[in-house]
Amino acid sequence: MGLTEDRERFREVGETRREDLAEFISHGDLGGSDPDRIRIPVKIVDLPAFEYDRRDAGGVGKGGDGQPQPGDPVDPEPGDGDEAGDPGEEGGDHEYYEMDPEEFARELDEALGLDLEPKGKQVVEEVEGDFTDTARAGPRGALDVDEFFKRGLKRHLATDFDEAYVREGLFVAGADVDDVFAWARSEGIPVSRAWIADAAATLADERGEPVAALDRWESFDALDEGVDREPVTHRIRREGLDSVPFRREDERFRHPEVIEKRERNVVVVNVRDASGSMRETKRELVERVFTPMDWYLTGKYDAAEFRYVVHDAEAWEVDREEFFGIQSGGGTRISSAYDLVEELLEEYPYSEWNRYVFAAGDSENAGSDTRDNVIPQMESIDANLHAYVETRPGDGAANARHADEVESAFADADDVAVARVSEPDDVTDAIYEILSTEASGDGNAAPGGSAAADGGERR
C-alpha cells in the first residue's frame, strides 16, 4: 500500500469516527458511559499496515526445494480452516472506542466545527516570572543599571544647553543679566539666572568693563541671525560626556513579574421541567442534549461542577440520576427554577467561576411568568451563557411560548441561546447552536450584552 493510499485510509478512519460520534449522541446508549469515561460504538475499520516482502520464502507445495510440482495437493495453513474450536470468551470491546472528556471535547470540536477557548478565573497560584517589573526600592544587587543610566541621561539632556550661545547674549548692546535671562527663557533654553550672573561676572573680570558695555550685537534678533545654536545631541556626539548627573530618585530596582495562574473552572446548572407534560420522549431528548454538553465542558475546563434543578410549579435540587427521569403531575412555573439557580450560584462568585445555566422543557409556562419573571431573572443572573432547549416532539400546547419569548427578548444578545429539538436527529444541531454561541461571545457579559465590571457580578 502506497503512502497516498495510507493517508486516504487514515482520513476515512477519522471521518468514520466523527460520524460514529454524531450517531452516538443522537441515537446511542448514553447510559453506558460515565462522567469520566465515554464508550462510543465504532464501525470496524481496518487500519493500514505494513507487511514484509515474502518473495524469498519459497512455495507452499511439497516439491523439492519448496517449489510446487504439477498435481501436488496444497495443504491449508494451520488455523485457516473452519475446524471446531473453543468458543471465544472475549467480549465485544473492540467495537467500542473509549475516550475521556478531554478527548471527547476535541472530537466534538472537530465534528461540529466548534472553537471554545475557556477563560481562567479563579487564581490558584502566584509564581515569579522574569525580572521585568521595577520599583523604587530593593536590594542593591537588583539595581537596574540600564534604567538608572537612562533616567540620569534623560535629565542631563533636558537640562543641558549651549553655554557658548547663551554667553553670546551678554554681548548684545545694552543688555544686562535680566535681559539675557528673559531672552534665553523665551528661546526655551533651560538656563538659570544665577548661571547667567556668574557668566557676566566672569566676562566683566576678563575684560575690565561692565557687561552692558559689550556691544558685539545690536540686538538679540541680530544675534539669532548671526549665531546658530548647536543642539545638545550634536555636541554630545562631538565631545562625548564627562559625567551624567545621577540622583537617588533615578534608581530603579528589578523585581520578578508576579504571574497569576488561574484555574479554568466552571459550574453548570442544568434545569429541567418535570411537570406532567414532560413525558418520556421529551425527557430523553433533554438527556441527549445535556449529557454530551456536560462531557464537553468537563473536558474543556480544569475543574467542573454540576448542579441539577427540576421544577413544576416549584423547584428543587436533585442528583444526576434523578434529573433525567423524575416526573411530577404539577403545573409549570419556570421562574421558580431561576429563583433556586440564583441561590445556588451564590456559592460560585462570577468573578471566580465560569457559569452556565442550561434549561430545558416543552416551552409551556404559566401565564405571563416568562415575560414578567424569567426574562428579568436571566438578565440579573451573571453567566457565560444562558440556554433554553425546547423539546417538542409533536405540536405544542397553546401556552407553549416560552422559547419564542426568550428568543425575542434576547435577539441581540451574544450570550443567550435558544435551541429546538423535536427528534434525536436534531440533537447535534442543538448542541452546536448552544456551544457555538458561547464560543463566539466573550464569555464575560451578562445577558443582553452588558459586560460585568472587572469580571465581577453585575447588579
CSV table of C-alpha atoms in Angstrom, one decimal:
chain,number,residue,atom,x,y,z
A,1,MET,CA,0.0,0.0,0.0
A,2,GLY,CA,1.5,3.4,-1.0
A,3,LEU,CA,1.8,6.5,1.1
A,4,THR,CA,-1.1,8.2,-0.7
A,5,GLU,CA,-3.4,5.2,0.0
A,6,ASP,CA,-2.4,5.2,3.6
A,7,ARG,CA,-3.2,8.8,4.1
A,8,GLU,CA,-6.6,8.3,2.4
A,9,ARG,CA,-7.4,5.3,4.7
A,10,PHE,CA,-6.4,7.3,7.8
A,11,ARG,CA,-8.6,10.2,6.6
A,12,GLU,CA,-11.5,7.8,6.2
A,13,VAL,CA,-10.9,6.5,9.7
A,14,GLY,CA,-11.1,10.0,11.1
A,15,GLU,CA,-14.3,10.8,9.2
A,16,THR,CA,-15.9,7.4,10.3
A,17,ARG,CA,-15.1,8.2,13.9
A,18,ARG,CA,-16.7,11.6,13.7
A,19,GLU,CA,-19.8,10.0,12.1
A,20,ASP,CA,-19.9,7.5,14.9
A,21,LEU,CA,-19.7,10.3,17.4
A,22,ALA,CA,-22.7,12.1,15.9
A,23,GLU,CA,-24.7,8.9,15.6
A,24,PHE,CA,-23.9,8.0,19.3
A,25,ILE,CA,-25.1,11.4,20.5
A,26,SER,CA,-28.3,11.2,18.5
A,27,HIS,CA,-29.2,7.6,18.9
A,28,GLY,CA,-26.7,5.7,21.1
A,29,ASP,CA,-26.9,4.4,24.6
A,30,LEU,CA,-25.7,7.3,26.7
A,31,GLY,CA,-26.2,5.3,29.9
A,32,GLY,CA,-23.3,3.0,29.0
A,33,SER,CA,-20.8,5.8,29.8
A,34,ASP,CA,-20.0,7.7,32.9
A,35,PRO,CA,-18.7,11.3,33.5
A,36,ASP,CA,-15.0,10.2,33.2
A,37,ARG,CA,-15.2,7.5,30.6
A,38,ILE,CA,-17.3,7.7,27.4
A,39,ARG,CA,-17.8,4.5,25.4
A,40,ILE,CA,-18.7,5.1,21.8
A,41,PRO,CA,-19.6,2.3,19.4
A,42,VAL,CA,-17.5,2.4,16.3
A,43,LYS,CA,-17.6,0.7,13.0
A,44,ILE,CA,-14.8,-1.8,12.5
A,45,VAL,CA,-12.3,-0.2,10.0
A,46,ASP,CA,-9.1,-1.9,9.1
A,47,LEU,CA,-6.2,0.4,9.6
A,48,PRO,CA,-3.3,0.4,7.0
A,49,ALA,CA,-0.5,-2.0,7.9
A,50,PHE,CA,2.9,-2.8,6.5
A,51,GLU,CA,3.8,-6.3,5.5
A,52,TYR,CA,7.2,-8.0,4.8
A,53,ASP,CA,8.0,-9.0,1.3
A,54,ARG,CA,7.9,-12.8,1.3
A,55,ARG,CA,9.1,-13.4,-2.3
A,56,ASP,CA,12.1,-15.4,-1.0
A,57,ALA,CA,10.2,-17.6,1.4
A,58,GLY,CA,9.5,-20.4,-1.1
A,59,GLY,CA,6.2,-22.0,-2.2
A,60,VAL,CA,3.5,-23.8,-0.3
A,61,GLY,CA,3.6,-27.2,-2.1
A,62,LYS,CA,5.7,-30.3,-1.4
A,63,GLY,CA,8.0,-30.1,-4.3
A,64,GLY,CA,11.8,-30.1,-4.0
A,65,ASP,CA,13.4,-27.0,-2.6
A,66,GLY,CA,9.9,-25.9,-1.6
A,67,GLN,CA,8.7,-25.4,-5.2
A,68,PRO,CA,5.3,-27.0,-6.1
A,69,GLN,CA,5.1,-29.6,-8.8
A,70,PRO,CA,2.1,-30.2,-11.0
A,71,GLY,CA,-0.5,-32.3,-9.3
A,72,ASP,CA,0.7,-31.7,-5.7
A,73,PRO,CA,-2.1,-31.0,-3.2
A,74,VAL,CA,-2.0,-27.7,-1.4
A,75,ASP,CA,-2.2,-28.0,2.4
A,76,PRO,CA,-4.0,-25.3,4.2
A,77,GLU,CA,-2.2,-23.1,6.7
A,78,PRO,CA,-2.8,-24.2,10.3
A,79,GLY,CA,-5.8,-22.3,11.7
A,80,ASP,CA,-7.2,-21.2,8.3
A,81,GLY,CA,-10.0,-23.8,8.2
A,82,ASP,CA,-13.4,-23.9,9.7
A,83,GLU,CA,-12.4,-26.6,12.2
A,84,ALA,CA,-14.1,-26.6,15.5
A,85,GLY,CA,-12.6,-24.6,18.3
A,86,ASP,CA,-13.3,-23.4,21.8
A,87,PRO,CA,-15.9,-20.7,21.8
A,88,GLY,CA,-14.5,-17.2,22.4
A,89,GLU,CA,-14.8,-15.7,25.8
A,90,GLU,CA,-13.7,-12.2,25.0
A,91,GLY,CA,-16.4,-9.5,24.8
A,92,GLY,CA,-17.0,-7.1,22.0
A,93,ASP,CA,-14.8,-4.3,23.5
A,94,HIS,CA,-13.1,-3.9,20.1
A,95,GLU,CA,-16.4,-2.5,18.8
A,96,TYR,CA,-16.3,0.4,21.3
A,97,TYR,CA,-13.9,3.4,21.5
A,98,GLU,CA,-13.3,4.7,24.9
A,99,MET,CA,-12.3,8.3,25.5
A,100,ASP,CA,-12.0,10.6,28.4
A,101,PRO,CA,-13.8,14.0,28.5
A,102,GLU,CA,-10.8,15.9,27.1
A,103,GLU,CA,-10.7,13.7,24.0
A,104,PHE,CA,-14.4,13.8,23.7
A,105,ALA,CA,-14.3,17.6,23.7
A,106,ARG,CA,-11.6,17.6,21.0
A,107,GLU,CA,-13.6,15.2,18.8
A,108,LEU,CA,-16.8,17.2,19.2
A,109,ASP,CA,-14.9,20.4,18.3
A,110,GLU,CA,-13.7,18.6,15.2
A,111,ALA,CA,-17.1,17.0,14.4
A,112,LEU,CA,-19.2,20.2,14.8
A,113,GLY,CA,-16.6,22.8,14.0
A,114,LEU,CA,-16.6,24.4,17.5
A,115,ASP,CA,-13.9,26.6,18.9
A,116,LEU,CA,-14.5,27.2,22.5
A,117,GLU,CA,-11.5,28.5,24.5
A,118,PRO,CA,-12.3,28.7,28.2
A,119,LYS,CA,-11.0,31.5,30.3
A,120,GLY,CA,-9.3,31.0,33.6
A,121,LYS,CA,-10.9,32.9,36.5
A,122,GLN,CA,-10.0,31.6,40.0
A,123,VAL,CA,-6.4,32.4,41.0
A,124,VAL,CA,-4.9,29.2,42.3
A,125,GLU,CA,-1.2,30.1,42.4
A,126,GLU,CA,1.1,33.1,42.1
A,127,VAL,CA,4.5,32.4,40.7
A,128,GLU,CA,7.6,34.6,39.9
A,129,GLY,CA,8.3,35.2,36.3
A,130,ASP,CA,11.1,37.1,34.6
A,131,PHE,CA,12.7,40.2,36.3
A,132,THR,CA,10.6,42.7,34.2
A,133,ASP,CA,8.9,44.8,36.9
A,134,THR,CA,10.8,47.7,38.6
A,135,ALA,CA,10.3,49.5,41.8
A,136,ARG,CA,11.9,52.5,43.7
A,137,ALA,CA,13.2,50.3,46.5
A,138,GLY,CA,15.0,47.0,46.6
A,139,PRO,CA,18.3,45.3,47.4
A,140,ARG,CA,21.4,47.0,45.8
A,141,GLY,CA,22.2,43.8,43.8
A,142,ALA,CA,18.8,44.2,42.0
A,143,LEU,CA,19.6,47.8,40.8
A,144,ASP,CA,18.6,48.2,37.2
A,145,VAL,CA,21.8,49.9,35.9
A,146,ASP,CA,20.5,50.4,32.4
A,147,GLU,CA,17.3,52.1,33.7
A,148,PHE,CA,19.4,54.2,36.2
A,149,PHE,CA,21.7,55.4,33.5
A,150,LYS,CA,18.8,56.2,31.1
A,151,ARG,CA,17.0,58.3,33.7
A,152,GLY,CA,20.1,60.3,34.5
A,153,LEU,CA,20.9,60.8,30.8
A,154,LYS,CA,17.4,61.9,30.2
A,155,ARG,CA,17.7,64.5,32.9
A,156,HIS,CA,21.0,65.7,31.5
A,157,LEU,CA,19.6,66.1,28.0
A,158,ALA,CA,16.6,68.0,29.5
A,159,THR,CA,18.8,70.5,31.5
A,160,ASP,CA,21.8,70.9,29.2
A,161,PHE,CA,22.2,73.9,26.9
A,162,ASP,CA,24.6,75.5,24.5
A,163,GLU,CA,26.6,77.6,27.0
A,164,ALA,CA,28.6,79.5,24.3
A,165,TYR,CA,25.3,80.6,22.7
A,166,VAL,CA,23.8,81.9,25.9
A,167,ARG,CA,27.1,83.7,26.8
A,168,GLU,CA,26.9,85.4,23.5
A,169,GLY,CA,23.7,87.1,24.7
A,170,LEU,CA,25.8,89.1,27.1
A,171,PHE,CA,27.4,90.8,24.1
A,172,VAL,CA,24.2,92.4,22.9
A,173,ALA,CA,24.4,96.2,23.2
A,174,GLY,CA,22.9,97.5,26.4
A,175,ALA,CA,21.8,94.0,27.7
A,176,ASP,CA,22.2,93.2,31.3
A,177,VAL,CA,21.8,89.9,33.2
A,178,ASP,CA,18.0,90.2,33.4
A,179,ASP,CA,17.7,91.0,29.7
A,180,VAL,CA,19.7,87.9,28.8
A,181,PHE,CA,17.8,85.7,31.2
A,182,ALA,CA,14.4,86.8,29.7
A,183,TRP,CA,15.7,86.2,26.2
A,184,ALA,CA,17.1,82.7,27.0
A,185,ARG,CA,13.8,81.7,28.6
A,186,SER,CA,11.8,82.9,25.5
A,187,GLU,CA,14.0,80.7,23.4
A,188,GLY,CA,13.3,77.7,25.6
A,189,ILE,CA,16.8,77.4,27.0
A,190,PRO,CA,16.9,75.7,30.4
A,191,VAL,CA,19.3,78.1,32.0
A,192,SER,CA,19.1,79.7,35.4
A,193,ARG,CA,19.6,83.4,36.2
A,194,ALA,CA,22.4,82.5,38.6
A,195,TRP,CA,24.4,80.9,35.8
A,196,ILE,CA,24.0,84.0,33.6
A,197,ALA,CA,25.0,86.2,36.5
A,198,ASP,CA,28.2,84.1,37.1
A,199,ALA,CA,29.0,84.2,33.4
A,200,ALA,CA,28.5,88.0,33.3
A,201,ALA,CA,30.8,88.5,36.3
A,202,THR,CA,33.5,86.3,34.7
A,203,LEU,CA,33.3,88.4,31.5
A,204,ALA,CA,33.5,91.7,33.4
A,205,ASP,CA,36.6,90.5,35.2
A,206,GLU,CA,38.2,89.3,32.0
A,207,ARG,CA,37.5,92.5,30.0
A,208,GLY,CA,37.6,95.0,32.9
A,209,GLU,CA,34.4,96.7,31.9
A,210,PRO,CA,30.7,96.2,32.7
A,211,VAL,CA,28.8,93.6,30.6
A,212,ALA,CA,26.3,96.3,29.4
A,213,ALA,CA,29.3,97.9,27.6
A,214,LEU,CA,29.9,94.8,25.4
A,215,ASP,CA,28.2,95.6,22.1
A,216,ARG,CA,29.1,92.9,19.6
A,217,TRP,CA,25.4,92.6,18.6
A,218,GLU,CA,22.9,95.3,18.0
A,219,SER,CA,20.0,93.2,19.2
A,220,PHE,CA,19.0,89.7,20.2
A,221,ASP,CA,17.5,89.3,16.7
A,222,ALA,CA,20.8,90.1,15.2
A,223,LEU,CA,22.4,87.6,17.5
A,224,ASP,CA,19.9,84.9,16.4
A,225,GLU,CA,20.6,85.6,12.7
A,226,GLY,CA,24.4,85.6,13.2
A,227,VAL,CA,24.9,82.5,15.5
A,228,ASP,CA,23.5,79.0,15.1
A,229,ARG,CA,22.5,77.3,18.3
A,230,GLU,CA,24.0,73.8,18.5
A,231,PRO,CA,21.7,71.0,19.6
A,232,VAL,CA,22.7,69.2,22.7
A,233,THR,CA,22.8,65.8,21.0
A,234,HIS,CA,25.2,67.1,18.3
A,235,ARG,CA,27.6,68.5,21.0
A,236,ILE,CA,27.5,65.2,22.9
A,237,ARG,CA,28.3,63.2,19.8
A,238,ARG,CA,31.3,65.6,19.1
A,239,GLU,CA,32.6,66.0,22.7
A,240,GLY,CA,31.2,63.0,24.5
A,241,LEU,CA,30.0,63.0,28.1
A,242,ASP,CA,32.3,63.6,31.0
A,243,SER,CA,29.6,62.7,33.5
A,244,VAL,CA,25.9,62.1,34.0
A,245,PRO,CA,24.2,63.7,36.9
A,246,PHE,CA,22.6,60.8,38.7
A,247,ARG,CA,20.1,61.3,41.6
A,248,ARG,CA,18.7,59.0,44.2
A,249,GLU,CA,15.2,59.2,42.6
A,250,ASP,CA,16.6,57.8,39.4
A,251,GLU,CA,17.2,54.4,41.0
A,252,ARG,CA,15.0,51.5,39.9
A,253,PHE,CA,15.3,48.0,41.2
A,254,ARG,CA,14.3,44.9,39.3
A,255,HIS,CA,11.7,42.6,40.6
A,256,PRO,CA,10.3,39.4,39.2
A,257,GLU,CA,6.9,39.7,37.5
A,258,VAL,CA,4.2,38.1,39.5
A,259,ILE,CA,2.2,35.7,37.3
A,260,GLU,CA,-1.2,34.6,38.4
A,261,LYS,CA,-2.1,31.1,37.4
A,262,ARG,CA,-5.8,30.9,37.0
A,263,GLU,CA,-7.8,27.7,37.1
A,264,ARG,CA,-10.2,27.3,34.2
A,265,ASN,CA,-13.2,26.3,36.4
A,266,VAL,CA,-16.9,26.1,35.6
A,267,VAL,CA,-20.2,25.4,37.3
A,268,VAL,CA,-23.1,24.2,35.2
A,269,VAL,CA,-26.6,24.4,36.5
A,270,ASN,CA,-28.9,22.2,34.5
A,271,VAL,CA,-32.6,23.0,34.8
A,272,ARG,CA,-35.4,20.7,33.6
A,273,ASP,CA,-39.2,21.0,33.5
A,274,ALA,CA,-40.5,18.0,35.5
A,275,SER,CA,-44.2,18.8,35.1
A,276,GLY,CA,-46.8,16.3,33.9
A,277,SER,CA,-46.5,17.3,30.3
A,278,MET,CA,-42.8,16.2,30.2
A,279,ARG,CA,-43.3,12.6,29.0
A,280,GLU,CA,-40.6,10.0,28.5
A,281,THR,CA,-39.8,11.1,24.9
A,282,LYS,CA,-39.2,14.7,25.9
A,283,ARG,CA,-37.1,13.7,28.9
A,284,GLU,CA,-34.9,11.5,26.6
A,285,LEU,CA,-34.3,14.5,24.3
A,286,VAL,CA,-33.2,16.6,27.3
A,287,GLU,CA,-30.8,13.8,28.3
A,288,ARG,CA,-29.4,13.6,24.7
A,289,VAL,CA,-28.6,17.3,24.7
A,290,PHE,CA,-27.4,17.9,28.2
A,291,THR,CA,-25.3,14.8,28.7
A,292,PRO,CA,-22.8,15.4,25.8
A,293,MET,CA,-22.6,19.1,26.8
A,294,ASP,CA,-21.7,18.0,30.4
A,295,TRP,CA,-18.9,15.8,29.0
A,296,TYR,CA,-17.8,18.5,26.7
A,297,LEU,CA,-17.4,21.2,29.4
A,298,THR,CA,-15.8,18.7,31.7
A,299,GLY,CA,-13.2,18.1,29.0
A,300,LYS,CA,-12.7,21.8,28.3
A,301,TYR,CA,-12.2,23.0,31.9
A,302,ASP,CA,-9.7,22.1,34.6
A,303,ALA,CA,-12.4,21.8,37.2
A,304,ALA,CA,-16.2,21.4,36.6
A,305,GLU,CA,-19.1,21.2,39.0
A,306,PHE,CA,-22.7,20.3,38.0
A,307,ARG,CA,-25.9,21.1,39.8
A,308,TYR,CA,-29.3,19.8,38.8
A,309,VAL,CA,-32.6,21.6,39.3
A,310,VAL,CA,-36.1,20.3,38.4
A,311,HIS,CA,-39.3,22.1,38.6
A,312,ASP,CA,-43.0,22.1,38.1
A,313,ALA,CA,-44.7,25.0,39.8
A,314,GLU,CA,-42.0,24.7,42.5
A,315,ALA,CA,-38.3,23.9,42.1
A,316,TRP,CA,-35.9,21.6,44.0
A,317,GLU,CA,-32.4,20.3,43.6
A,318,VAL,CA,-31.8,16.6,42.7
A,319,ASP,CA,-28.8,14.5,41.8
A,320,ARG,CA,-27.9,13.5,38.3
A,321,GLU,CA,-29.6,10.1,38.4
A,322,GLU,CA,-32.9,11.7,39.3
A,323,PHE,CA,-32.6,14.6,36.9
A,324,PHE,CA,-33.4,12.9,33.6
A,325,GLY,CA,-36.1,10.5,34.9
A,326,ILE,CA,-38.2,12.3,37.5
A,327,GLN,CA,-41.7,13.4,36.6
A,328,SER,CA,-44.5,15.0,38.6
A,329,GLY,CA,-48.0,15.9,37.9
A,330,GLY,CA,-47.9,19.5,38.7
A,331,GLY,CA,-48.2,22.6,36.6
A,332,THR,CA,-45.3,24.7,35.3
A,333,ARG,CA,-43.7,27.9,36.7
A,334,ILE,CA,-40.3,28.3,35.2
A,335,SER,CA,-39.3,31.3,37.4
A,336,SER,CA,-39.3,29.0,40.4
A,337,ALA,CA,-36.3,27.2,38.9
A,338,TYR,CA,-34.4,30.5,38.3
A,339,ASP,CA,-35.0,31.5,42.0
A,340,LEU,CA,-33.2,28.4,43.0
A,341,VAL,CA,-30.5,28.8,40.4
A,342,GLU,CA,-29.7,32.3,41.7
A,343,GLU,CA,-29.5,30.9,45.2
A,344,LEU,CA,-27.1,28.0,44.2
A,345,LEU,CA,-24.8,30.3,42.2
A,346,GLU,CA,-24.2,32.4,45.3
A,347,GLU,CA,-21.7,29.6,46.1
A,348,TYR,CA,-19.8,30.4,42.9
A,349,PRO,CA,-19.0,34.1,42.5
A,350,TYR,CA,-18.9,35.1,38.9
A,351,SER,CA,-15.5,36.8,39.4
A,352,GLU,CA,-14.0,33.4,40.3
A,353,TRP,CA,-16.2,31.0,38.3
A,354,ASN,CA,-17.3,30.5,34.7
A,355,ARG,CA,-21.0,29.9,34.9
A,356,TYR,CA,-23.5,28.2,32.6
A,357,VAL,CA,-27.3,27.9,33.1
A,358,PHE,CA,-28.9,25.4,30.8
A,359,ALA,CA,-32.7,25.0,31.0
A,360,ALA,CA,-35.0,22.6,29.0
A,361,GLY,CA,-38.7,22.0,28.7
A,362,ASP,CA,-41.6,21.9,26.3
A,363,SER,CA,-42.0,25.7,26.4
A,364,GLU,CA,-45.2,25.6,28.5
A,365,ASN,CA,-45.3,28.1,31.3
A,366,ALA,CA,-47.9,29.7,33.5
A,367,GLY,CA,-49.5,32.9,32.3
A,368,SER,CA,-47.0,35.8,31.9
A,369,ASP,CA,-44.3,34.1,34.0
A,370,THR,CA,-41.8,34.2,31.2
A,371,ARG,CA,-42.2,37.9,30.4
A,372,ASP,CA,-42.7,39.2,34.0
A,373,ASN,CA,-40.2,37.0,35.9
A,374,VAL,CA,-37.9,34.6,33.9
A,375,ILE,CA,-36.5,37.2,31.5
A,376,PRO,CA,-35.6,39.7,34.2
A,377,GLN,CA,-34.1,36.8,36.2
A,378,MET,CA,-31.9,35.8,33.2
A,379,GLU,CA,-30.8,39.4,32.9
A,380,SER,CA,-29.8,39.6,36.6
A,381,ILE,CA,-28.0,36.2,36.8
A,382,ASP,CA,-24.5,36.7,35.5
A,383,ALA,CA,-23.4,33.7,33.4
A,384,ASN,CA,-21.1,33.0,30.4
A,385,LEU,CA,-24.2,31.6,28.7
A,386,HIS,CA,-27.9,31.1,29.3
A,387,ALA,CA,-29.5,28.5,27.1
A,388,TYR,CA,-33.0,27.1,26.7
A,389,VAL,CA,-33.7,23.9,24.9
A,390,GLU,CA,-37.3,23.4,23.7
A,391,THR,CA,-38.2,19.7,23.5
A,392,ARG,CA,-41.4,19.3,21.4
A,393,PRO,CA,-41.8,16.0,19.6
A,394,GLY,CA,-45.2,17.0,18.3
A,395,ASP,CA,-47.4,20.0,18.2
A,396,GLY,CA,-47.1,22.1,21.4
A,397,ALA,CA,-49.8,23.3,23.6
A,398,ALA,CA,-51.3,26.8,23.1
A,399,ASN,CA,-49.3,28.2,26.0
A,400,ALA,CA,-46.0,26.7,24.8
A,401,ARG,CA,-44.5,30.2,24.1
A,402,HIS,CA,-41.5,30.3,26.5
A,403,ALA,CA,-38.8,29.6,23.9
A,404,ASP,CA,-40.3,32.2,21.5
A,405,GLU,CA,-40.5,34.9,24.2
A,406,VAL,CA,-36.9,34.3,25.4
A,407,GLU,CA,-35.6,34.3,21.8
A,408,SER,CA,-37.4,37.6,21.1
A,409,ALA,CA,-36.2,39.3,24.3
A,410,PHE,CA,-32.6,38.4,23.7
A,411,ALA,CA,-32.5,38.6,20.0
A,412,ASP,CA,-29.3,40.8,20.0
A,413,ALA,CA,-27.6,39.1,22.9
A,414,ASP,CA,-24.5,37.0,22.2
A,415,ASP,CA,-24.7,35.0,25.5
A,416,VAL,CA,-28.2,33.6,25.3
A,417,ALA,CA,-29.1,30.6,23.1
A,418,VAL,CA,-32.4,29.0,22.2
A,419,ALA,CA,-32.5,25.6,20.5
A,420,ARG,CA,-35.4,23.4,19.5
A,421,VAL,CA,-35.3,19.6,19.4
A,422,SER,CA,-38.2,17.6,18.0
A,423,GLU,CA,-36.4,14.3,17.3
A,424,PRO,CA,-33.0,12.7,18.1
A,425,ASP,CA,-31.6,13.9,14.7
A,426,ASP,CA,-31.9,17.5,15.9
A,427,VAL,CA,-29.7,16.9,18.9
A,428,THR,CA,-26.3,17.7,17.4
A,429,ASP,CA,-27.7,20.9,15.8
A,430,ALA,CA,-29.0,22.0,19.2
A,431,ILE,CA,-25.6,21.3,20.8
A,432,TYR,CA,-23.9,23.3,18.1
A,433,GLU,CA,-26.4,26.2,18.5
A,434,ILE,CA,-25.7,26.4,22.2
A,435,LEU,CA,-21.9,25.9,22.3
A,436,SER,CA,-21.1,28.0,19.3
A,437,THR,CA,-23.0,30.9,20.9
A,438,GLU,CA,-20.6,30.7,23.9
A,439,ALA,CA,-17.6,30.3,21.6
A,440,SER,CA,-18.5,33.4,19.6
A,441,GLY,CA,-19.1,35.5,22.7
A,442,ASP,CA,-16.5,37.0,25.1
A,443,GLY,CA,-17.7,34.8,28.0
A,444,ASN,CA,-17.8,37.7,30.4
A,445,ALA,CA,-21.1,39.5,29.6
A,446,ALA,CA,-24.4,39.4,31.3
A,447,PRO,CA,-27.5,38.6,29.1
A,448,GLY,CA,-28.3,41.4,26.8
A,449,GLY,CA,-24.6,42.2,26.2
A,450,SER,CA,-23.8,44.2,29.3
A,451,ALA,CA,-20.3,43.4,30.5
A,452,ALA,CA,-19.8,42.7,34.1
A,453,ALA,CA,-17.4,45.3,35.5
A,454,ASP,CA,-13.9,43.9,36.2
A,455,GLY,CA,-15.2,40.4,35.7
A,456,GLY,CA,-17.3,40.7,38.8
A,457,GLU,CA,-21.0,40.4,39.3
A,458,ARG,CA,-23.4,42.8,37.7
A,459,ARG,CA,-26.1,44.0,40.0
